[in-house]
Amino acid sequence: MVVQLIREANTEIHPLGRIIEDCRVLLHIPWESKIAHTKRDSNGCVDALAKLGHNIQGTWEEAPVELSPSMDKHLPQQLPLAKCGRQRNSEWVFRDVPSDITIEVDGIAFSLHKFPLVSRSGRIRKLVAEHRDSSISKIELLSLPGGSESFELAAQFCYGVNFEITASNVAQLCCVSDYLEMTEEYSKNNLSTRSEEYLDSIVCKNLEMCVEVLQQCENLLPLADELAIVTRCIDSIASKACVEQIASSFSRLEYSSSGRLHMSKQTNCEGDWWIEDLSILRIDLYQRVILAMKCRGVRPESIGASLVNYAQKELLKNSSLWNQSNQPKVDLGSLTSDHERVVVETIISLLPVEKIAVPITFLFGLLKSAVLLDCSVGSRLDLERRIGSQLDIATLDDLLIPSFHHAGDTLFDVDTVHRILVNFSQQEDSEEDMDDGSGFESDSPRSPSQTALFKVSKLVDNYLAEIAPDANLKLNKFVAIAESLPAHARTVHDGLYRAIDVYLKAHQGLTDQDKRKLSKLIDFQKLSQEAGAHAAQNERLPLQSIVQVLYYEQLRLRNALYCSYPDDDPPKPMHQSWRISSGALSAAMSPRDNYASLRRENRELKLELARLRMRLNDLEKEHVCMKRDMERSGSRKFMNSFSKKISKLNIFGNGSSRESSSPSKHSQRTESKFTERT
C-alpha cells in the first residue's frame, strides 16, 4: 500500500502529499545505505504509533493521548548538543530522530537532518555529495544573506513547517533561497518560487510594503540588487506616488460660477502621504527612489517637501550638529560625521531645479550644515548658486552664516555671502541681456528684477551693519560686500552710510586713506535729510566727505527754495541744483529704465525745438515786412512804421514778454538738461 502511494498517488490532493513527495525525492538520491538493528524500546514513539494505528483507519490531526507516556519517556534522549559555543534548539526539529548533520551560520549551530535539507536545497546537496566518502557531519555556511534568522526560516521550510511570508521577511527569503539554491530544479513549488510570487503579487502593489522591503534590503546588498528586488520596489514606489498625485489632482477639479472647469488650490499635500514613509530609508536607497520619481514626473514641490522632511530627520538625530540644548559644545572633530556629510551632499544633488520647490530657509540651513561638515566644493557652489537665484526673499538671519573652521577669523562666513551676492548680480546681468530687445521700450519705472535689486540692497546694508562691529573683519572684505551690487541698486544710501559709520566706530585705527576708500562707497546725493545732517557732524568721516555733504545740502536747500517760488526769477538759473536732483533720480534707476527716461526727454526736446522754429519763422516774416516799408517811405514814415512794428511785436512788454521768454528759458533748461544727460 505504501509503495503504491509513493508510485501513483496525486500529491496535490492527497493529505500526505508533502511526505509522499519527500519520499520520492529521497529515492532519487544516491545514498549509501546502512542497515542496523535497533531495539524497539529505543524508539518508543514509533512502536506506540504502530500499535495504535494497527486497528485504526484514517489519520490523526494531532498526537494521540496514548502517545504521551512514550514521548515523555524518551524526551531526554533527543538529539545531542553540538560541541560549539552557541546552539540553536528548535521545537520544529524531529525530536525522536538523531541529528546527522550540523549547519553553522554566524557562529550558531543547527543540529538537523540531511534528508529534509538535501531534498530542497541544491547547495547543501552538493556539499553533502562532495564529502560522501568522509561522512560529513558539519557544514559551515559563510556569508549567508540574512544570517541565522534567514537560515532558520529556510530550514523550517525544508522540514515542512508552515510560516507566514510577510513584507518583513520576503527579501530575506528571496536572498537565502538563491544562496541555498532552493529552486524548482530540486523541488516543486520551492521557497524561491513562493517568495518571488509573494513579492510580485502582493508587495509590489502596495507602496508601504515596498518601503518596508527596501528597508530590509539594506542589509542584503548587493545580492538583493542582483535579484532585482530593489529595482522592482523602487519602480513600484515611483509609479504609485505618481498615480496618487494624478488622482489627487483630479479630485481637485471643480466647476466655477461661469461653468468652466478649473483646479482648486491645494491647501495640503493630499497625494504626498508617502513622504513620511520614505524617511526611514537609508540615504543610498532614498536617492534612487527620488531619482525614479523625477523620471516618472512627480511634482517638484512634492520632491522638495520629501527632501526637507528627510533632511530634518537625518540631521536632527545628532543633537550636537545643531546644538539645540544647553549642553557644552563638542569639539569639531566629533561633529564631522561621514554619514551626515553624505546625507547633505546627496540632498543637494537631488534638489529640484525650480525655485519654488524648496524654501530658501531650508537652502540656507543646508549651506550652514555643508560649511560645518566641510562638504565638497561642488556641492557648496551649487547650493550658493541656487540661493543667489532667489536671494530677494531671504532674511538677515539667513545670511548670518557662522564661521566654523578658522580660529581668529571673522565671526561670520563673509566669503560665502560674497559668492552668493556675485551669483545674484550675474543672474541680474544675464536677465538684462535676455530682455535687451523689449526691456528698453518699457516705460514702467521699475521692473521685477529692479524690485529684487532694491530688496537685496536693503538686505546687504543690514548685513554690513551686523558684521561691521567684528574686530577681525578686514577692510577689503567689507568693501567687496558693499560693491557686490551695481550702482543703481540703491535708491537711498542711508543704510550703507549707517554700516560704514558702525565700521569706522569699531575700527578706529584706520588710516585716512582707508577712511577715504570707505567714504567713496557713499553717494552723498542719495542721503536723506536726517542722514545728511548726521554726516555733516560726523567726526569719523574724512574732512573731504564732510565738505561734500555740506555742499550738497546747500544745493538741495537752494533747489527747494527755487521750487517754492517758481514765478520769481532767481538771480541766475539753478542748473547745478537741478542737475543734482536729476542725477540722483537717474542714478537710482536701472540702465534700461534710465534709457526709457532719456527717450521721453528727447521727445520733449524735439517738441520744444519745433516751437522755436515756428517762432523764428514769424520773426523772419516781420523782418521782411519792415525792410519793405523802409524802402517805400522816407525816414519819418520809416520811424513811425518801425515804432508801430516794434509795439506790435511787444518785445519789451511785461506780460507778453514774459510769456515769450518763458519758452526760451524752458528751452535753455532742457538743452542744459540734455547736455548733462548725454
XYZ file of C-alpha atoms in Angstrom:
678
model
C 0.000 0.000 0.000
C 2.815 2.417 0.857
C 4.700 1.510 -2.311
C 1.591 2.149 -4.358
C 1.079 5.543 -2.743
C 4.665 6.585 -3.492
C 4.369 5.461 -7.098
C 0.841 6.531 -8.064
C -0.608 8.986 -5.514
C -1.524 12.529 -6.604
C 0.440 14.667 -4.148
C -1.582 17.806 -4.879
C -4.838 16.424 -3.450
C -3.598 13.714 -1.088
C -3.448 14.788 2.602
C 0.029 13.261 2.893
C 1.232 14.785 -0.367
C 4.245 16.568 1.165
C 5.506 13.376 2.789
C 4.968 11.327 -0.359
C 6.823 13.941 -2.424
C 9.742 13.941 0.025
C 9.908 10.164 -0.214
C 10.111 10.341 -3.992
C 12.979 12.853 -3.753
C 14.705 10.607 -1.229
C 14.515 7.616 -3.575
C 16.251 9.535 -6.368
C 19.251 10.497 -4.209
C 22.242 8.142 -4.481
C 22.505 7.297 -0.788
C 24.964 4.904 0.766
C 22.543 2.894 2.851
C 23.440 1.044 6.045
C 21.145 -1.355 7.838
C 21.481 -1.834 11.603
C 19.365 -3.452 14.287
C 17.602 -1.147 16.737
C 15.649 -2.358 19.708
C 12.004 -1.485 19.859
C 12.279 0.253 23.248
C 14.790 2.705 21.821
C 12.175 4.053 19.501
C 9.144 4.058 21.764
C 7.198 6.682 19.812
C 7.284 4.649 16.585
C 6.345 1.485 18.490
C 3.405 3.238 20.158
C 2.175 4.666 16.851
C 2.412 1.235 15.215
C 0.337 -0.354 17.964
C -2.294 2.412 17.908
C -2.560 2.545 14.150
C -2.897 -1.213 13.646
C -6.693 -1.192 14.095
C -7.400 2.477 13.229
C -8.155 3.775 9.757
C -7.517 7.396 8.775
C -5.042 9.968 10.101
C -4.513 11.939 13.282
C -4.832 15.716 13.236
C -2.667 15.874 16.394
C -0.656 13.498 18.556
C -2.926 10.977 20.308
C -3.155 10.993 24.088
C -1.902 7.439 24.324
C 1.400 8.571 22.815
C 2.229 10.996 25.633
C 3.885 8.480 28.018
C 6.195 7.279 25.288
C 7.114 10.832 24.268
C 7.795 11.867 27.864
C 9.839 8.768 28.477
C 12.143 9.329 25.524
C 12.207 13.150 25.585
C 15.596 13.354 27.388
C 17.072 11.183 24.647
C 16.646 13.878 21.951
C 19.432 14.991 19.644
C 22.759 15.692 21.357
C 24.150 19.204 21.655
C 26.828 20.216 19.226
C 30.260 20.882 20.566
C 30.334 24.624 19.826
C 29.891 27.821 21.736
C 26.281 28.524 20.663
C 23.495 26.029 19.895
C 20.040 26.748 18.449
C 17.445 24.246 19.786
C 14.234 24.438 17.756
C 10.928 22.804 18.561
C 10.221 22.088 14.907
C 13.202 19.686 14.551
C 12.405 15.979 14.830
C 12.953 15.132 18.497
C 12.902 11.368 18.157
C 15.389 11.070 15.268
C 19.070 11.668 15.980
C 20.715 14.506 14.063
C 23.127 13.522 11.337
C 24.374 16.962 10.234
C 25.195 20.266 11.891
C 24.883 23.540 9.984
C 26.779 26.508 11.418
C 25.765 30.045 10.450
C 27.374 33.126 12.038
C 28.610 31.063 14.996
C 25.220 29.473 15.662
C 24.932 25.707 15.138
C 21.777 23.967 13.915
C 21.593 20.206 14.565
C 19.482 18.992 11.668
C 18.937 16.058 9.318
C 20.304 15.600 5.835
C 17.177 14.301 4.179
C 14.887 17.383 4.570
C 17.719 19.720 3.644
C 19.057 17.957 0.549
C 15.524 17.386 -0.744
C 15.052 21.141 -1.295
C 18.469 22.827 -1.180
C 20.780 22.317 -4.119
C 23.737 23.912 -2.334
C 23.550 21.605 0.675
C 23.011 18.621 -1.627
C 26.230 19.453 -3.487
C 28.177 19.901 -0.254
C 26.968 16.568 1.072
C 27.722 14.819 -2.220
C 31.257 16.238 -2.326
C 32.068 14.699 1.091
C 30.256 11.417 0.614
C 33.288 9.281 1.453
C 34.160 11.099 4.665
C 30.581 11.009 6.014
C 30.492 14.757 6.665
C 28.578 15.781 9.789
C 29.218 19.558 9.944
C 28.871 22.295 7.324
C 29.627 25.983 7.802
C 27.737 28.389 5.532
C 29.758 31.559 5.098
C 28.264 34.966 4.170
C 24.724 33.662 4.178
C 22.376 36.630 3.468
C 20.221 37.446 6.460
C 22.325 35.411 8.882
C 20.978 32.752 11.211
C 17.410 34.091 11.156
C 17.114 33.661 7.396
C 18.598 30.170 7.539
C 16.178 29.138 10.261
C 13.243 30.157 8.056
C 14.708 28.201 5.140
C 15.246 25.151 7.354
C 11.678 25.330 8.597
C 10.502 25.312 5.003
C 12.628 22.247 4.325
C 11.040 20.478 7.326
C 7.543 21.343 6.113
C 6.791 23.769 8.922
C 4.203 26.344 7.968
C 5.119 30.015 8.483
C 3.786 33.256 7.045
C 5.617 35.136 4.331
C 5.383 38.870 5.059
C 6.932 42.125 3.870
C 9.400 41.940 6.747
C 10.901 38.591 5.676
C 10.233 38.218 1.947
C 13.514 39.904 0.986
C 15.452 37.570 3.290
C 13.638 34.546 1.887
C 14.387 35.571 -1.700
C 18.075 36.022 -0.932
C 18.519 32.890 1.209
C 16.657 30.759 -1.316
C 19.009 31.994 -4.019
C 22.031 31.304 -1.787
C 20.853 27.788 -0.891
C 19.617 27.138 -4.464
C 16.096 26.274 -3.336
C 14.661 26.390 -6.852
C 12.199 24.363 -8.913
C 15.068 22.253 -10.195
C 15.303 20.456 -6.876
C 11.728 20.589 -5.613
C 8.391 21.626 -6.964
C 6.913 24.840 -5.548
C 10.149 25.553 -3.708
C 10.963 28.525 -1.476
C 12.355 30.677 -4.289
C 9.147 30.403 -6.300
C 6.889 31.154 -3.355
C 8.832 34.185 -2.171
C 9.100 35.635 -5.702
C 5.380 35.137 -6.213
C 4.595 36.958 -2.970
C 6.937 39.810 -3.906
C 5.365 40.374 -7.315
C 1.699 39.796 -6.495
C 1.461 41.328 -3.001
C 4.374 43.628 -2.179
C 4.733 45.492 -5.476
C 1.081 46.516 -5.372
C 1.419 48.330 -2.057
C 3.647 51.372 -1.517
C 4.105 50.927 2.243
C 5.114 47.277 1.831
C 7.628 48.241 -0.864
C 9.229 50.741 1.504
C 9.397 48.086 4.222
C 11.031 45.611 1.837
C 13.561 48.249 0.767
C 14.437 48.835 4.399
C 15.050 45.094 4.815
C 17.239 45.111 1.700
C 19.715 47.487 3.322
C 21.477 44.519 4.944
C 21.077 42.234 1.938
C 23.020 44.217 -0.660
C 24.405 43.555 -3.224
C 22.525 40.247 -3.586
C 19.128 41.968 -3.263
C 20.135 44.275 -6.104
C 21.308 41.376 -8.263
C 17.950 39.651 -7.773
C 16.161 42.888 -8.862
C 14.317 43.129 -5.545
C 15.436 46.750 -5.042
C 14.670 47.777 -8.609
C 11.171 46.323 -8.544
C 10.317 48.025 -5.259
C 11.714 51.402 -6.383
C 9.780 51.319 -9.667
C 6.634 50.401 -7.803
C 7.058 53.248 -5.295
C 7.622 55.814 -8.060
C 4.619 54.576 -10.022
C 2.322 54.541 -7.003
C 3.388 58.057 -5.954
C 2.752 59.387 -9.462
C -0.670 57.720 -9.615
C -1.565 59.136 -6.194
C -0.734 62.674 -7.343
C -2.736 62.295 -10.540
C -5.731 61.058 -8.556
C -5.319 63.937 -6.108
C -5.226 66.423 -8.992
C -8.424 65.027 -10.488
C -10.145 65.243 -7.111
C -9.433 68.989 -7.019
C -11.151 69.686 -10.336
C -14.332 71.708 -9.934
C -16.604 73.962 -11.970
C -16.531 77.716 -11.487
C -19.559 80.002 -11.427
C -19.152 80.591 -15.167
C -19.303 76.868 -15.863
C -15.605 76.426 -16.664
C -13.594 73.572 -15.234
C -10.630 74.643 -13.108
C -8.431 73.195 -10.391
C -8.886 74.421 -6.836
C -5.913 75.396 -4.728
C -4.292 72.585 -2.812
C -4.040 73.552 0.830
C -2.129 70.456 1.879
C -0.274 67.645 0.182
C -3.150 65.193 -0.158
C -1.322 62.917 -2.569
C 2.004 63.129 -0.747
C 1.281 60.893 2.232
C 4.269 58.766 1.178
C 6.724 61.486 2.255
C 6.791 60.261 5.837
C 7.224 56.630 4.764
C 10.344 57.334 2.709
C 12.135 58.943 5.651
C 13.007 55.508 7.118
C 15.152 54.519 4.139
C 18.915 54.661 4.028
C 20.345 57.556 2.042
C 21.558 55.475 -0.929
C 18.180 53.786 -1.427
C 16.361 57.067 -0.784
C 18.423 58.706 -3.527
C 17.435 56.017 -6.020
C 13.758 56.403 -5.112
C 13.831 60.207 -5.612
C 15.610 59.878 -8.960
C 12.976 57.374 -10.105
C 10.223 59.772 -9.016
C 11.803 62.582 -11.033
C 11.836 60.355 -14.107
C 8.183 59.466 -13.548
C 7.170 63.134 -13.372
C 6.343 63.603 -9.700
C 5.765 67.281 -8.850
C 8.906 69.226 -7.818
C 7.052 70.610 -4.784
C 6.418 67.076 -3.528
C 10.038 66.069 -4.065
C 11.163 69.225 -2.264
C 8.864 68.506 0.681
C 10.247 64.967 0.892
C 13.841 66.271 0.878
C 13.060 68.736 3.667
C 11.419 66.026 5.779
C 14.250 63.548 5.219
C 16.979 66.093 5.978
C 15.332 67.209 9.196
C 15.011 63.648 10.453
C 18.514 62.570 9.495
C 20.421 65.675 10.575
C 18.460 66.248 13.777
C 19.406 62.784 15.024
C 22.739 64.269 16.062
C 21.784 66.983 18.509
C 25.352 68.270 18.645
C 25.131 69.216 14.982
C 22.524 71.856 15.716
C 23.415 72.411 19.405
C 19.812 72.983 20.437
C 20.373 72.021 24.051
C 22.306 73.943 26.664
C 24.976 71.271 26.936
C 28.573 72.308 26.270
C 29.677 72.118 22.652
C 31.685 69.169 21.466
C 34.951 69.522 19.600
C 34.790 69.914 15.861
C 36.302 66.514 15.151
C 33.307 64.705 16.608
C 30.902 66.833 14.562
C 32.263 65.972 11.116
C 30.435 62.707 10.564
C 30.899 60.940 7.274
C 27.280 59.817 7.246
C 25.949 63.340 7.743
C 28.279 64.688 5.074
C 26.987 62.095 2.611
C 23.383 62.962 3.540
C 23.913 66.699 2.946
C 25.763 66.222 -0.348
C 23.150 63.756 -1.607
C 20.241 66.042 -0.743
C 21.957 68.949 -2.508
C 22.338 66.831 -5.636
C 18.637 65.874 -5.504
C 17.267 69.426 -5.191
C 14.766 70.306 -7.940
C 15.701 72.968 -10.461
C 12.521 75.008 -9.825
C 12.918 77.907 -7.376
C 9.602 77.420 -5.580
C 10.187 73.732 -4.834
C 12.248 74.245 -1.655
C 12.071 77.115 0.887
C 15.121 79.351 0.891
C 15.392 78.964 4.673
C 15.996 75.241 4.118
C 18.659 76.034 1.499
C 20.499 78.254 3.982
C 20.203 75.516 6.608
C 21.783 73.069 4.177
C 24.527 75.575 3.407
C 25.340 76.048 7.091
C 25.476 72.269 7.521
C 27.692 71.969 4.439
C 30.101 74.544 5.867
C 30.102 72.816 9.248
C 30.635 69.325 7.819
C 33.208 70.509 5.249
C 31.279 69.140 2.271
C 32.692 69.104 -1.230
C 33.338 72.380 -3.028
C 31.000 71.435 -5.868
C 28.071 70.869 -3.515
C 28.603 74.210 -1.770
C 28.941 76.130 -5.031
C 25.762 74.531 -6.382
C 23.917 75.484 -3.205
C 25.245 79.067 -3.355
C 24.071 79.372 -6.957
C 20.574 78.203 -6.020
C 20.416 80.659 -3.125
C 21.631 83.516 -5.314
C 18.792 82.929 -7.768
C 16.188 83.764 -5.077
C 18.141 85.979 -2.702
C 15.443 88.671 -2.754
C 13.235 86.563 -0.437
C 15.996 85.858 2.105
C 16.223 87.387 5.563
C 19.106 88.737 7.615
C 19.183 85.647 9.842
C 19.678 83.505 6.743
C 22.783 85.426 5.692
C 24.428 85.214 9.116
C 26.407 82.025 8.444
C 28.813 81.281 11.315
C 32.465 80.774 10.580
C 33.327 77.309 11.948
C 36.790 76.284 10.825
C 39.148 79.249 11.194
C 40.159 80.271 14.671
C 40.762 84.001 14.988
C 38.860 84.746 11.782
C 35.612 86.669 11.433
C 32.560 85.620 13.396
C 30.578 85.094 10.193
C 31.461 83.475 6.879
C 31.794 86.617 4.757
C 33.361 84.852 1.767
C 30.344 82.585 1.281
C 27.960 85.547 1.379
C 30.124 87.406 -1.137
C 29.937 84.484 -3.574
C 26.152 84.376 -3.161
C 25.932 88.098 -3.978
C 28.140 87.615 -7.032
C 25.806 84.860 -8.251
C 22.836 87.171 -7.737
C 24.483 90.011 -9.670
C 25.457 87.706 -12.515
C 21.894 86.462 -12.715
C 20.626 90.057 -12.936
C 23.103 90.789 -15.713
C 22.047 87.711 -17.664
C 18.369 88.637 -17.316
C 19.085 92.131 -18.618
C 20.916 90.665 -21.601
C 17.988 88.356 -22.368
C 15.465 91.191 -22.134
C 17.599 93.627 -24.121
C 15.147 93.819 -27.014
C 11.936 94.585 -25.128
C 13.094 95.919 -21.784
C 14.304 99.301 -23.061
C 10.980 100.050 -24.726
C 9.093 99.758 -21.434
C 8.095 102.995 -19.775
C 7.439 101.325 -16.406
C 9.577 102.877 -13.669
C 10.543 99.546 -12.095
C 10.759 96.006 -13.396
C 10.506 92.870 -11.244
C 14.285 92.440 -11.328
C 14.708 96.031 -10.192
C 12.408 95.338 -7.251
C 14.554 92.344 -6.371
C 17.628 94.563 -6.521
C 16.083 97.050 -4.097
C 15.239 94.264 -1.636
C 18.696 92.742 -1.840
C 20.356 96.155 -1.412
C 18.485 96.699 1.856
C 19.396 93.183 2.946
C 23.077 93.754 2.168
C 23.127 97.079 4.036
C 21.620 95.422 7.112
C 24.136 92.583 6.795
C 27.031 95.056 6.618
C 25.773 96.834 9.716
C 25.553 93.476 11.522
C 29.099 92.316 10.707
C 30.749 95.763 10.938
C 31.496 95.587 14.722
C 33.656 92.475 14.187
C 37.219 93.497 15.015
C 38.647 90.793 12.687
C 36.686 91.946 9.639
C 39.159 93.190 7.047
C 38.518 96.369 5.090
C 38.797 94.678 1.700
C 36.097 92.121 2.618
C 33.763 94.865 3.846
C 34.298 96.845 0.645
C 33.825 93.717 -1.507
C 30.410 93.050 0.049
C 29.354 96.693 -0.391
C 30.477 96.795 -4.041
C 28.958 93.430 -4.993
C 25.731 95.110 -6.171
C 25.506 97.516 -9.142
C 25.363 101.282 -8.524
C 21.682 101.598 -9.452
C 20.617 99.019 -6.865
C 20.463 101.535 -4.007
C 17.970 104.369 -4.271
C 18.933 105.692 -0.824
C 22.348 105.320 0.795
C 21.201 105.709 4.402
C 21.687 102.002 5.175
C 25.142 101.906 3.622
C 26.123 105.083 5.496
C 24.964 103.567 8.793
C 27.010 100.384 8.157
C 30.145 102.402 7.289
C 29.681 104.554 10.379
C 29.484 101.412 12.555
C 32.632 100.043 10.899
C 34.502 103.302 11.491
C 33.425 103.312 15.120
C 34.624 99.694 15.638
C 37.899 100.170 13.701
C 39.310 103.440 14.965
C 42.833 102.568 13.868
C 42.097 103.035 10.162
C 44.312 105.372 8.183
C 42.985 108.420 6.366
C 43.395 106.608 3.073
C 41.215 103.712 4.294
C 38.591 106.164 5.527
C 38.538 107.896 2.149
C 38.175 104.480 0.481
C 35.123 103.771 2.618
C 33.631 107.204 2.025
C 33.824 106.733 -1.741
C 31.245 103.964 -1.393
C 28.612 106.528 -0.329
C 26.782 108.726 -2.811
C 26.081 111.735 -0.584
C 23.432 112.967 -3.023
C 21.326 109.917 -2.082
C 21.351 110.561 1.660
C 18.107 111.567 3.309
C 17.840 114.865 5.174
C 18.337 113.177 8.549
C 21.308 111.121 7.360
C 22.859 114.169 5.712
C 22.540 116.194 8.917
C 24.203 113.375 10.862
C 27.003 113.012 8.303
C 27.713 116.752 8.381
C 28.525 116.473 12.093
C 30.243 113.054 11.963
C 33.857 113.492 13.038
C 34.734 109.946 11.973
C 34.300 110.824 8.295
C 37.179 112.397 6.372
C 37.106 116.176 6.055
C 36.635 115.987 2.299
C 33.490 113.882 2.753
C 32.055 116.328 5.284
C 32.629 119.187 2.829
C 30.804 117.238 0.119
C 27.879 116.645 2.457
C 27.635 120.362 3.301
C 27.900 121.349 -0.359
C 25.116 119.004 -1.452
C 22.942 120.043 1.463
C 23.342 123.702 0.428
C 22.429 122.922 -3.180
C 19.452 120.915 -2.012
C 18.261 123.853 0.084
C 18.643 126.298 -2.828
C 16.773 123.923 -5.097
C 13.960 123.669 -2.564
C 13.697 127.469 -2.352
C 13.671 127.771 -6.128
C 10.888 125.211 -6.434
C 8.864 127.040 -3.756
C 8.780 130.303 -5.818
C 8.610 129.269 -9.468
C 7.152 132.637 -10.689
C 10.040 134.730 -9.329
C 13.148 134.954 -11.437
C 16.200 133.939 -9.392
C 19.459 135.798 -9.770
C 20.786 133.057 -12.003
C 19.495 129.711 -13.252
C 19.748 126.849 -10.826
C 21.209 124.453 -13.331
C 23.554 122.853 -10.834
C 20.842 122.260 -8.291
C 18.534 120.804 -10.934
C 21.339 118.620 -12.181
C 21.975 117.177 -8.740
C 18.406 116.187 -8.102
C 18.011 114.818 -11.602
C 21.292 112.973 -11.343
C 20.223 111.300 -8.119
C 16.995 110.220 -9.775
C 18.877 108.943 -12.776
C 21.363 107.027 -10.667
C 18.509 105.416 -8.775
C 17.197 103.879 -11.987
C 18.407 100.796 -13.733
C 20.148 101.272 -17.127
C 17.104 100.226 -19.138
C 14.743 102.465 -17.127
C 17.235 105.316 -17.446
C 17.279 104.763 -21.200
C 13.478 104.992 -21.374
C 13.564 108.228 -19.383
C 16.095 109.712 -21.806
C 13.881 108.808 -24.739
C 10.970 110.680 -23.187
C 13.189 113.728 -22.606
C 14.365 113.601 -26.222
C 10.769 113.673 -27.425
C 10.104 116.742 -25.257
C 13.204 118.463 -26.638
C 12.082 117.810 -30.222
C 8.729 119.434 -29.489
C 10.453 122.446 -27.944
C 12.724 122.831 -30.962
C 9.697 122.712 -33.269
C 8.101 125.572 -31.307
C 11.310 127.636 -31.594
C 11.414 127.090 -35.372
C 7.855 128.340 -35.710
C 8.680 131.447 -33.674
C 11.761 132.065 -35.755
C 9.711 131.901 -38.970
C 7.313 134.538 -37.584
C 10.189 136.867 -36.766
C 11.662 136.467 -40.250
C 8.324 137.397 -41.831
C 8.112 140.548 -39.695
C 11.663 141.449 -40.659
C 10.829 141.189 -44.367
C 7.823 143.499 -43.904
C 9.933 146.129 -42.111
C 12.506 146.191 -44.877
C 9.802 146.653 -47.458
C 8.330 149.622 -45.547
C 11.737 151.219 -45.234
C 12.249 151.165 -48.966
C 8.832 152.728 -49.781
C 8.672 155.596 -47.299
C 11.065 158.213 -46.013
C 12.891 158.323 -42.749
C 9.940 159.798 -40.796
C 7.489 157.398 -42.163
C 10.034 154.739 -41.597
C 10.386 155.620 -37.919
C 6.626 155.685 -37.430
C 6.253 152.387 -39.143
C 9.176 150.983 -37.221
C 7.707 152.042 -33.846
C 4.383 150.518 -34.788
C 6.038 147.260 -35.738
C 8.019 147.245 -32.541
C 4.920 147.851 -30.439
C 3.160 145.126 -32.366
C 5.938 142.651 -31.647
C 5.819 143.701 -27.932
C 9.407 142.672 -27.331
C 9.839 144.795 -24.222
C 6.289 144.291 -22.871
C 5.761 142.993 -19.325
C 3.049 140.381 -19.750
C 3.694 139.086 -23.210
C 7.458 139.362 -22.988
C 7.396 137.043 -20.019
C 5.286 134.669 -21.973
C 7.528 134.781 -24.999
C 10.696 134.432 -22.965
C 9.330 131.553 -20.992
C 9.806 129.007 -23.781
C 13.309 130.320 -24.231
C 14.067 129.717 -20.578
C 12.495 126.308 -20.753
C 14.499 125.565 -23.883
C 17.648 126.682 -22.146
C 16.949 124.415 -19.196
C 16.039 121.444 -21.362
C 19.121 121.940 -23.536
C 21.264 122.078 -20.401
C 19.478 119.013 -19.123
C 20.063 117.123 -22.363
C 23.740 118.147 -22.347
C 24.195 116.865 -18.816
C 22.420 113.568 -19.598
C 24.339 112.907 -22.776
